[in-house]
Coordinates of C-alpha atoms in Angstrom, one line a residue:
M1 CA -34.0 1.1 -196.5
A2 CA -35.5 -0.3 -193.3
R3 CA -32.2 -1.7 -192.0
D4 CA -31.1 1.8 -190.8
R5 CA -34.1 4.1 -190.9
E6 CA -37.9 4.2 -190.4
V7 CA -39.9 3.2 -193.5
R8 CA -43.7 3.6 -193.5
R9 CA -46.0 2.1 -196.2
D10 CA -49.4 3.2 -197.5
L11 CA -52.1 0.8 -198.7
D12 CA -51.2 1.6 -202.3
G13 CA -47.6 0.4 -201.7
T14 CA -45.9 3.9 -201.4
A15 CA -42.9 3.7 -199.1
Y16 CA -42.0 6.8 -197.1
S17 CA -38.6 7.5 -195.5
A18 CA -36.0 10.2 -195.2
T19 CA -32.4 10.8 -196.4
D20 CA -29.5 10.9 -194.1
E21 CA -30.0 14.7 -193.9
G22 CA -33.6 14.2 -192.9
I23 CA -35.2 15.1 -196.3
P24 CA -38.5 13.1 -196.4
F25 CA -39.4 11.2 -199.6
G26 CA -41.8 8.7 -200.9
L27 CA -41.3 5.9 -203.5
R28 CA -43.9 4.1 -205.5
I29 CA -44.0 1.9 -208.6
W30 CA -45.9 3.9 -211.2
N31 CA -47.1 2.9 -214.7
K32 CA -46.1 5.9 -216.8
R33 CA -48.8 7.1 -219.2
P34 CA -48.2 8.9 -222.4
V35 CA -48.6 12.7 -222.2
V36 CA -51.4 13.8 -224.5
S37 CA -51.9 17.5 -225.1
Q38 CA -52.0 20.1 -227.8
P39 CA -48.7 22.1 -227.8
D40 CA -48.8 25.8 -227.3
R41 CA -47.9 28.0 -230.2
V42 CA -44.5 29.3 -229.1
N43 CA -41.6 31.0 -230.7
A44 CA -38.2 29.4 -230.8
P45 CA -35.0 30.3 -232.7
G46 CA -35.8 29.5 -236.4
N47 CA -39.3 28.4 -235.6
I48 CA -41.8 31.3 -235.4
Q49 CA -45.2 29.9 -234.4
R50 CA -46.8 33.0 -232.9
L51 CA -46.3 35.9 -235.3
N52 CA -48.2 39.0 -234.1
L53 CA -50.1 37.1 -231.4
H54 CA -49.8 37.6 -227.7
R55 CA -48.5 34.8 -225.6
K56 CA -51.0 32.7 -223.6
W57 CA -50.8 33.7 -219.9
R58 CA -51.8 31.1 -217.3
R59 CA -53.1 31.6 -213.7
R60 CA -51.3 28.5 -212.5
A61 CA -49.2 25.6 -213.8
I62 CA -50.8 22.3 -214.5
P63 CA -47.9 19.9 -215.1
K64 CA -48.4 16.8 -217.2
T65 CA -45.2 15.2 -216.1
L66 CA -42.3 16.1 -213.8
S67 CA -38.8 15.7 -215.3
H68 CA -36.7 17.1 -212.5
I69 CA -36.7 18.7 -209.1
V70 CA -34.2 20.8 -207.2
L71 CA -33.1 20.2 -203.6
S72 CA -30.9 22.5 -201.5
T73 CA -28.9 20.6 -198.9
A74 CA -26.0 21.4 -196.7
D75 CA -24.1 18.3 -197.9
Y76 CA -25.0 17.9 -201.6
V77 CA -22.3 15.2 -202.1
G78 CA -23.6 13.1 -199.2
T79 CA -27.2 13.6 -200.5
Y80 CA -26.0 12.5 -204.0
E81 CA -24.2 9.5 -202.6
F82 CA -27.5 8.5 -200.7
Y83 CA -29.6 8.7 -203.9
R84 CA -26.9 6.9 -205.9
D85 CA -26.0 4.1 -203.4
R86 CA -29.4 3.5 -201.8
L87 CA -31.9 4.4 -204.5
G88 CA -30.0 3.6 -207.7
F89 CA -30.0 7.1 -209.2
R90 CA -27.2 7.9 -211.7
L91 CA -25.2 11.0 -212.2
S92 CA -26.1 13.0 -215.3
D93 CA -24.1 16.2 -214.6
H94 CA -22.0 17.8 -211.8
S95 CA -21.6 21.6 -211.2
R96 CA -18.6 21.4 -208.9
G97 CA -19.1 23.2 -205.6
L98 CA -22.8 23.7 -206.4
G99 CA -24.6 20.5 -207.0
V100 CA -25.3 17.4 -209.0
F101 CA -28.0 16.3 -211.5
M102 CA -29.3 12.8 -211.2
R103 CA -31.7 10.5 -213.0
A104 CA -33.7 7.6 -211.8
E105 CA -33.9 4.5 -214.0
W106 CA -37.0 4.5 -216.2
H107 CA -38.6 1.4 -217.5
E108 CA -42.2 0.7 -218.7
T109 CA -43.0 0.6 -215.0
S110 CA -40.9 3.2 -213.1
T111 CA -40.3 4.3 -209.6
T112 CA -41.6 7.8 -208.8
V113 CA -40.0 9.8 -206.0
S114 CA -42.0 12.4 -204.1
F115 CA -40.6 14.9 -201.6
G116 CA -42.2 16.7 -198.7

């Protein structure tokens, strides 16, 4: 990345930079941990778990893992090409004229991407 843009590193190894459109991001090697939680009793087609019970309302979300994000950009194709060509993301779906869905490669040790 540093050949054509500024890259800053933290002591923990996180690298920060920006896309061609100027969207800031951070990259870090992360050892993915298993998610341990008790599932909520929810209703789904053919699977009634919460008969005659109110749903559980929460004051705020407490995510255990993040599986996707949404970015709005003026040039979604260029942004896709950046993530594909420079960061190794792969296409998972394309809504023509609207946007693309991408995945990062996951291994036992994976790269996490943060935006902001």
